[in-house]
CSV table of C-alpha atoms and ligand atoms in Angstrom, one decimal:
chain,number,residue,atom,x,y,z
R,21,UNK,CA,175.8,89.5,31.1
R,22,UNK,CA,179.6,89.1,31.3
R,23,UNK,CA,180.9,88.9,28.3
R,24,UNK,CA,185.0,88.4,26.9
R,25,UNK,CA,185.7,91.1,23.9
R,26,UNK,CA,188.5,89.5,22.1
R,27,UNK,CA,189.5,86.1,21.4
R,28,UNK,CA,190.5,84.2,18.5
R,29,UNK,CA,189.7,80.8,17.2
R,30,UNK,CA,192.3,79.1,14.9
R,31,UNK,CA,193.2,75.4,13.1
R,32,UNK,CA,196.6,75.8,13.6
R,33,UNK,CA,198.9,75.8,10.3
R,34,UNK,CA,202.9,76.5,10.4
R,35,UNK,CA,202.3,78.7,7.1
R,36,UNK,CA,199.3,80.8,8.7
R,37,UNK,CA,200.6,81.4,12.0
R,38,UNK,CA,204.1,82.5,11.4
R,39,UNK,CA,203.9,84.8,14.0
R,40,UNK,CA,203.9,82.0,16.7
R,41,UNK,CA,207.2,81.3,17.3
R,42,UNK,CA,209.3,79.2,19.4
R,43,UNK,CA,208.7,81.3,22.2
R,44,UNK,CA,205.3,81.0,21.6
R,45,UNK,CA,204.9,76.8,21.0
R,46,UNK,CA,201.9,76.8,23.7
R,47,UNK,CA,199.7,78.6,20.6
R,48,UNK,CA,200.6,75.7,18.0
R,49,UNK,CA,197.8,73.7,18.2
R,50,UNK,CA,193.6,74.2,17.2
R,51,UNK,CA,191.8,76.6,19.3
R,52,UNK,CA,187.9,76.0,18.8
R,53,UNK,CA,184.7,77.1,20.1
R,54,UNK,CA,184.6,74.0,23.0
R,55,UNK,CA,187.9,75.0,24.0
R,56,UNK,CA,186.9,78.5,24.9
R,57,UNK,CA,183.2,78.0,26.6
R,58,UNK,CA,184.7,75.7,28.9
R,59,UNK,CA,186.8,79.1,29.6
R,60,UNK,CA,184.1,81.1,29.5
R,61,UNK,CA,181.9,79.0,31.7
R,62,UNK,CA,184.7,78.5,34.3
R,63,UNK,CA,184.8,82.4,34.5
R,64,UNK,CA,180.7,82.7,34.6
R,65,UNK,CA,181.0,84.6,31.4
R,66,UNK,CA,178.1,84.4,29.0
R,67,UNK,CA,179.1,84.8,25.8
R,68,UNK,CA,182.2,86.5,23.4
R,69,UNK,CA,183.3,88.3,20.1
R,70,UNK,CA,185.8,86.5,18.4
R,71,UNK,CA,188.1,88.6,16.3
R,72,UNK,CA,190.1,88.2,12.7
R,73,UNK,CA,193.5,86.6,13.1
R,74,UNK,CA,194.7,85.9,9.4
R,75,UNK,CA,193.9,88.7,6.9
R,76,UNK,CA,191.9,86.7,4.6
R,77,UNK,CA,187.8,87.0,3.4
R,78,UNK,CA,187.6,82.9,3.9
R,79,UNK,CA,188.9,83.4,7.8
R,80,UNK,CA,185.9,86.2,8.2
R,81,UNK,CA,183.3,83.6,6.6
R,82,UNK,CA,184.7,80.8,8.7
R,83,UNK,CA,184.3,82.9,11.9
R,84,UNK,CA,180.5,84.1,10.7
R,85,UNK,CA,180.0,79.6,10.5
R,86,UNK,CA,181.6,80.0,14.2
R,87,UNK,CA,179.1,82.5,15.4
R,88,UNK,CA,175.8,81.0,13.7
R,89,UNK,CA,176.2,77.6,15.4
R,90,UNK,CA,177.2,78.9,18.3
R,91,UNK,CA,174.4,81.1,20.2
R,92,UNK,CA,177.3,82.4,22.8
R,93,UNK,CA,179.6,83.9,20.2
R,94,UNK,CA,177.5,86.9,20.0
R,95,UNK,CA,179.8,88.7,17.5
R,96,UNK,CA,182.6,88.4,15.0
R,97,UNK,CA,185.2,91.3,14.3
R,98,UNK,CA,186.6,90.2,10.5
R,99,UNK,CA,188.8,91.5,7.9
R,100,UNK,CA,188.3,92.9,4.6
R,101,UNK,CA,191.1,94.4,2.3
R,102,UNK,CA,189.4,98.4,3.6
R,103,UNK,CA,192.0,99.0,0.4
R,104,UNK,CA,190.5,97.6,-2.3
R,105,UNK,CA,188.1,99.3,-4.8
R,106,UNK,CA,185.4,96.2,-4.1
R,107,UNK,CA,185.8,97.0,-0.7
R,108,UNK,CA,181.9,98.0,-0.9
R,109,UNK,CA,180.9,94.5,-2.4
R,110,UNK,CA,182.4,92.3,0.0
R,111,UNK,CA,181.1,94.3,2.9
R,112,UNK,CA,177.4,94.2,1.3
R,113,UNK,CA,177.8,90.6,1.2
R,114,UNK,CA,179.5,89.8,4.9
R,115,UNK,CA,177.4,92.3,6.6
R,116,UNK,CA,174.1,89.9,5.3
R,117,UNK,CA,175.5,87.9,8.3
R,118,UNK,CA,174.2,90.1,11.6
R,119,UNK,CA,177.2,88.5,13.8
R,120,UNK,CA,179.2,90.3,11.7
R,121,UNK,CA,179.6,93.5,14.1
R,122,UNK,CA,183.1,95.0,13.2
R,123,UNK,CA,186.1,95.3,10.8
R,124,UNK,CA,189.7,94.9,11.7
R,125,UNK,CA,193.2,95.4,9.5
R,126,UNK,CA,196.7,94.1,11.4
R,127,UNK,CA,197.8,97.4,11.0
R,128,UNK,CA,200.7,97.3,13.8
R,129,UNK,CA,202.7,95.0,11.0
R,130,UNK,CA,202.2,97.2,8.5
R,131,UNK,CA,206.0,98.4,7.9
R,132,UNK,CA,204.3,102.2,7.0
R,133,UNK,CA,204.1,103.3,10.4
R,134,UNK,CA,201.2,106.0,9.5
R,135,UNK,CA,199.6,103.3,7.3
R,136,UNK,CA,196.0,103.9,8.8
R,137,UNK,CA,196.0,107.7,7.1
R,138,UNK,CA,196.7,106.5,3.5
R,139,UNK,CA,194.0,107.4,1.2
R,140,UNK,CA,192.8,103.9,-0.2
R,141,UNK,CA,192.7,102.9,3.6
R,142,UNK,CA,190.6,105.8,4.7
R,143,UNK,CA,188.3,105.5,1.6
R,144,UNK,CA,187.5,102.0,3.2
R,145,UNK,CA,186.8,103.6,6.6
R,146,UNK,CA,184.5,105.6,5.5
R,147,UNK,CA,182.6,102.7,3.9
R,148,UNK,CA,182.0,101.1,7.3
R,149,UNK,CA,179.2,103.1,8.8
R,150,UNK,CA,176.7,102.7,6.1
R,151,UNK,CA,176.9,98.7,6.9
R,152,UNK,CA,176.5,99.5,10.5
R,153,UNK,CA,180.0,98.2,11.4
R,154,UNK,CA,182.8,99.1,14.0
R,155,UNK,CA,186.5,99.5,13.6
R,156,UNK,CA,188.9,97.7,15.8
R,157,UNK,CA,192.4,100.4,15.6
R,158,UNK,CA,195.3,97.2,17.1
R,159,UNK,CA,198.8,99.0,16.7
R,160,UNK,CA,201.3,99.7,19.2
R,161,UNK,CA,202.3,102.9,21.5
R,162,UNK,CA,204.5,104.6,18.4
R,163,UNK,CA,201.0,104.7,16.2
R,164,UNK,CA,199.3,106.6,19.0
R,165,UNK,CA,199.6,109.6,17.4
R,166,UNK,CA,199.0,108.9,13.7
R,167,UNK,CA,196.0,107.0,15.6
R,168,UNK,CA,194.5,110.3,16.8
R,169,UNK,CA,194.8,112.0,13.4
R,170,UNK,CA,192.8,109.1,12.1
R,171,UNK,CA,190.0,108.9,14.1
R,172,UNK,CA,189.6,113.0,13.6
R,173,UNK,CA,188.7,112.7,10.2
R,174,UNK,CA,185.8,109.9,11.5
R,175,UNK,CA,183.0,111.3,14.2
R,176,UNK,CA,180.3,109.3,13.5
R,177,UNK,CA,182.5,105.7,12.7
R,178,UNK,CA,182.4,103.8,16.1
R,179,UNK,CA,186.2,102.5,17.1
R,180,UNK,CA,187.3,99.8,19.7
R,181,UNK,CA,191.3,100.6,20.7
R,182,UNK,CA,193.0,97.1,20.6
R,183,UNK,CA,194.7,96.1,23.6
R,184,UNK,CA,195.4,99.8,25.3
R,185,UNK,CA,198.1,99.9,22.1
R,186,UNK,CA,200.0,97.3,23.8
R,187,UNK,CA,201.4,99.5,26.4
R,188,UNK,CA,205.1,99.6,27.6
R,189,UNK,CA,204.3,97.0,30.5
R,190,UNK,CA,207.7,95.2,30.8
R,191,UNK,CA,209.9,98.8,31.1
R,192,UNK,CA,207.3,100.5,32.5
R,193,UNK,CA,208.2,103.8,30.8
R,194,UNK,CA,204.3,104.7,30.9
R,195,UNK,CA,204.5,108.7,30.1
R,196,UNK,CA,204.7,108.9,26.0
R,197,UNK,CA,202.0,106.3,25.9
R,198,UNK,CA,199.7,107.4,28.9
R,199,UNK,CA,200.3,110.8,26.6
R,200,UNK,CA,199.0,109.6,23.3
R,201,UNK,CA,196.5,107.8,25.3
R,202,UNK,CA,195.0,110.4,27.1
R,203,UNK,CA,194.9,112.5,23.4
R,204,UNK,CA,193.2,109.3,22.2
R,205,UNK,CA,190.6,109.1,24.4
R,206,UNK,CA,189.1,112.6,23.8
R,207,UNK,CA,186.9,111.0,21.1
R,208,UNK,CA,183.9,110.1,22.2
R,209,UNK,CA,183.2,107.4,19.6
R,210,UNK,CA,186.8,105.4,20.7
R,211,UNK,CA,186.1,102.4,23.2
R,212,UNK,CA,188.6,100.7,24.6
R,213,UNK,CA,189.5,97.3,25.2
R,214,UNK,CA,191.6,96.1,28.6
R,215,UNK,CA,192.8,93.1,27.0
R,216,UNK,CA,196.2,91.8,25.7
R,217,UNK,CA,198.0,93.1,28.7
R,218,UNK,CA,200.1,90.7,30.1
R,219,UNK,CA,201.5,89.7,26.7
R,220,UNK,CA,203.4,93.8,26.9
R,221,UNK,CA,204.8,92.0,30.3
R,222,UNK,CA,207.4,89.8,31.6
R,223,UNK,CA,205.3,86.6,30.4
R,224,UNK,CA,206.8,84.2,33.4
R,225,UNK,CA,206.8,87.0,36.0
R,226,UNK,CA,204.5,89.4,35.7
R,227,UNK,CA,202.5,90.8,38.8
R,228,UNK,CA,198.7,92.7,39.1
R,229,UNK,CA,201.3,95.2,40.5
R,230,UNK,CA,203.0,96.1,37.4
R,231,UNK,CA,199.6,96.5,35.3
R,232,UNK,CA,197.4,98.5,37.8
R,233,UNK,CA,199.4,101.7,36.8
R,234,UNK,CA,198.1,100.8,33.2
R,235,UNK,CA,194.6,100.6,34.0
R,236,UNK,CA,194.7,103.7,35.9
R,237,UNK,CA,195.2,105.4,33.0
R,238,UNK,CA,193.0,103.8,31.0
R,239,UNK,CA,190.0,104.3,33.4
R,240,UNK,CA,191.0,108.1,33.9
R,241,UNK,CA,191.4,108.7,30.0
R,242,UNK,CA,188.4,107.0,28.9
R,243,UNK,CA,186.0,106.5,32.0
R,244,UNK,CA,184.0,103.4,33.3
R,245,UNK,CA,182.0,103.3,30.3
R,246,UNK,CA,184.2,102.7,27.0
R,247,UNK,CA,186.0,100.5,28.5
R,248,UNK,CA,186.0,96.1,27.8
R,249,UNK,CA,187.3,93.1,29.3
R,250,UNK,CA,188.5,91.2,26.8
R,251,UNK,CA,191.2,87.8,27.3
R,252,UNK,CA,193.1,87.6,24.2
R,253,UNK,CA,192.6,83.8,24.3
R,254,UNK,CA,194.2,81.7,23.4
R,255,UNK,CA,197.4,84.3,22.7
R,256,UNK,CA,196.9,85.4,26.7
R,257,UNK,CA,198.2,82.0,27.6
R,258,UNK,CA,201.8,82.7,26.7
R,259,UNK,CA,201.6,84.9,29.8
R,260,UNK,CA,198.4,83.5,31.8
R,261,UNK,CA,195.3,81.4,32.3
R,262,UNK,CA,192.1,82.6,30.9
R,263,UNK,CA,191.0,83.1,34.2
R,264,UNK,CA,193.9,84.8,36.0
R,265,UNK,CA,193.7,87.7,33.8
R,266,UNK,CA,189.5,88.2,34.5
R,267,UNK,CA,190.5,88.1,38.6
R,268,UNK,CA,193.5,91.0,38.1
R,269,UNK,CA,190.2,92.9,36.0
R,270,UNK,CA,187.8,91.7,38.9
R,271,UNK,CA,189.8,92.7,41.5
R,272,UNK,CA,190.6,95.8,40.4
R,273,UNK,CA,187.2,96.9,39.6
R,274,UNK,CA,185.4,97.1,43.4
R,275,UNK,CA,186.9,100.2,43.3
R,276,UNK,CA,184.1,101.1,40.5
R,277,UNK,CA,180.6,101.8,41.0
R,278,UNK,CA,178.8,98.2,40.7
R,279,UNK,CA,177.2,100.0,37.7
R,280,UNK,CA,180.6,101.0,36.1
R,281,UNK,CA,181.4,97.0,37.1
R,282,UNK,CA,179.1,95.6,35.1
R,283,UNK,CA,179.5,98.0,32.2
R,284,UNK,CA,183.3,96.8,32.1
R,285,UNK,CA,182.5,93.2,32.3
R,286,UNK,CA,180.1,93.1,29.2
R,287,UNK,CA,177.9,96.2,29.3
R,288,UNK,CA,180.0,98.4,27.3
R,289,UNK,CA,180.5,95.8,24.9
R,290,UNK,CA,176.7,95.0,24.1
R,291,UNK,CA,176.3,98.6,23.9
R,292,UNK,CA,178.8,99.6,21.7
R,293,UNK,CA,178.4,96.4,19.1
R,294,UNK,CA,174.7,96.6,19.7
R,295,UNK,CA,174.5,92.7,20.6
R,296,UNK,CA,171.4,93.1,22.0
R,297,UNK,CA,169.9,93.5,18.6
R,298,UNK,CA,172.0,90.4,16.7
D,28,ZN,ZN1,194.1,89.4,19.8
């Protein structure tokens, strides 16, 4: 069962979405549910887990609607304020929902660049695992470090590395973060996703070529089996068609086991969301 990671699903507001900007005009319009399973079904994937975009309790709920009337969204990764002293409450009352199957905080726009060690923060991590709920760590290559502080202090929390932290793709200066990768990866309870990689790239002309030395890294840090495919739809198409960035994956896979394949391509996932059981 193939199965895409990481997408989003948005009704599109100028106020919301400042982060799409001109360069980005492609993004400015509704991405729902029909849009992405005719994705999905073009790709002969099954099913996805559709992840928090705006930081607000009413965007997690909306994505929980998402999921129930749709069978093939088998999870949803939402946001809570992890800050806040009610922090408990909400997730008592989100986590009713079984498609909710993880937690996730924009931390690379926080402007405190070792935001994710700040006590109020950390006091929300730790409330994750008694609701049976993952972590989803999206910051970029200069967090890497901070990163692997944080995710000491948390052996039993299960965390899903956004994006390979948005490597250095464009100047290919690959050794500080295959470094703070590499340190990253020596905890067994982080899982990666390979997913928002051709947005780190030249957008218009970016070649397999220029990523492969990426996922190297990634499949020699963390192995065959803690690592996802995931698109990034619909943010992916500044840079690609959904299905483009599954054949770079595809092709670069038959040098895997067919076991280590599948894992890649939606075992892992199941496995580490437990989607079986949703
Ligand atoms: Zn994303």
């Amino acid at each position: 069962m193939h199965i895409d990671a990481h997408q989003h699903f948005w009704i599109y507001s100028p106020g919301e979405y400042e982060w799409i900007d001109d360069s980005m005009a492609a993004l400015r319009r509704d991405f729902l549910p029909h849009d992405l399973k005719l994705e999905l079904e073009s790709s002969g994937f099954y099913g996805s887990v559709a992840v928090q975009a705006r930081q607000t309790l009413e965007e997690t709920r909306w994505l929980l609607e998402l999921a129930d009337s749709s069978p093939w969204i088998l999870g949803v990764v939402g946001w809570v304020d992890l800050r806040s002293p009610d922090v408990r409450s909400h997730l008592k009352v989100l986590a009713q929902n079984p498609k909710l199957v993880g937690i996730r905080h924009i931390v690379q726009s926080e402007p405190d660049d070792r935001f994710l060690l700040q006590p109020d923060f950390l006091r929300g991590i730790s409330a994750l695992e008694e609701f049976d709920l993952a972590y989803d760590i999206l910051i970029y290559t200069k967090h890497l470090t901070v990163a692997a502080e944080f995710v000491q202090r948390f052996p039993r929390q299960r965390f899903v590395l956004d994006h390979l932290a948005k490597p250095p793709i464009k100047s290919g200066a690959i050794d500080l973060w295959a470094q703070g990768i590499r340190r990253l990866a020596e905890f067994p309870n982080l899982f990666c996703k390979l997913s928002g990689l051709v947005t780190e790239a030249d957008w218009l002309h970016w070649e397999p070529e220029q990523i492969i030395p990426f996922l190297d890294i990634a499949f020699e840090a963390f192995g065959p089996d803690r690592l996802m495919v995931g698109s990034d739809w619909p943010v992916c198409l500044v840079a690609t068609s959904y299905a483009r960035w599954f054949e770079v994956v595809k092709n670069y896979l038959p040098g895997q086991q067919s076991e280590c394949r599948e894992g890649v391509l939606g075992g892992n996932a199941q496995r580490f969301w437990r989607l079986n059981a949703r």
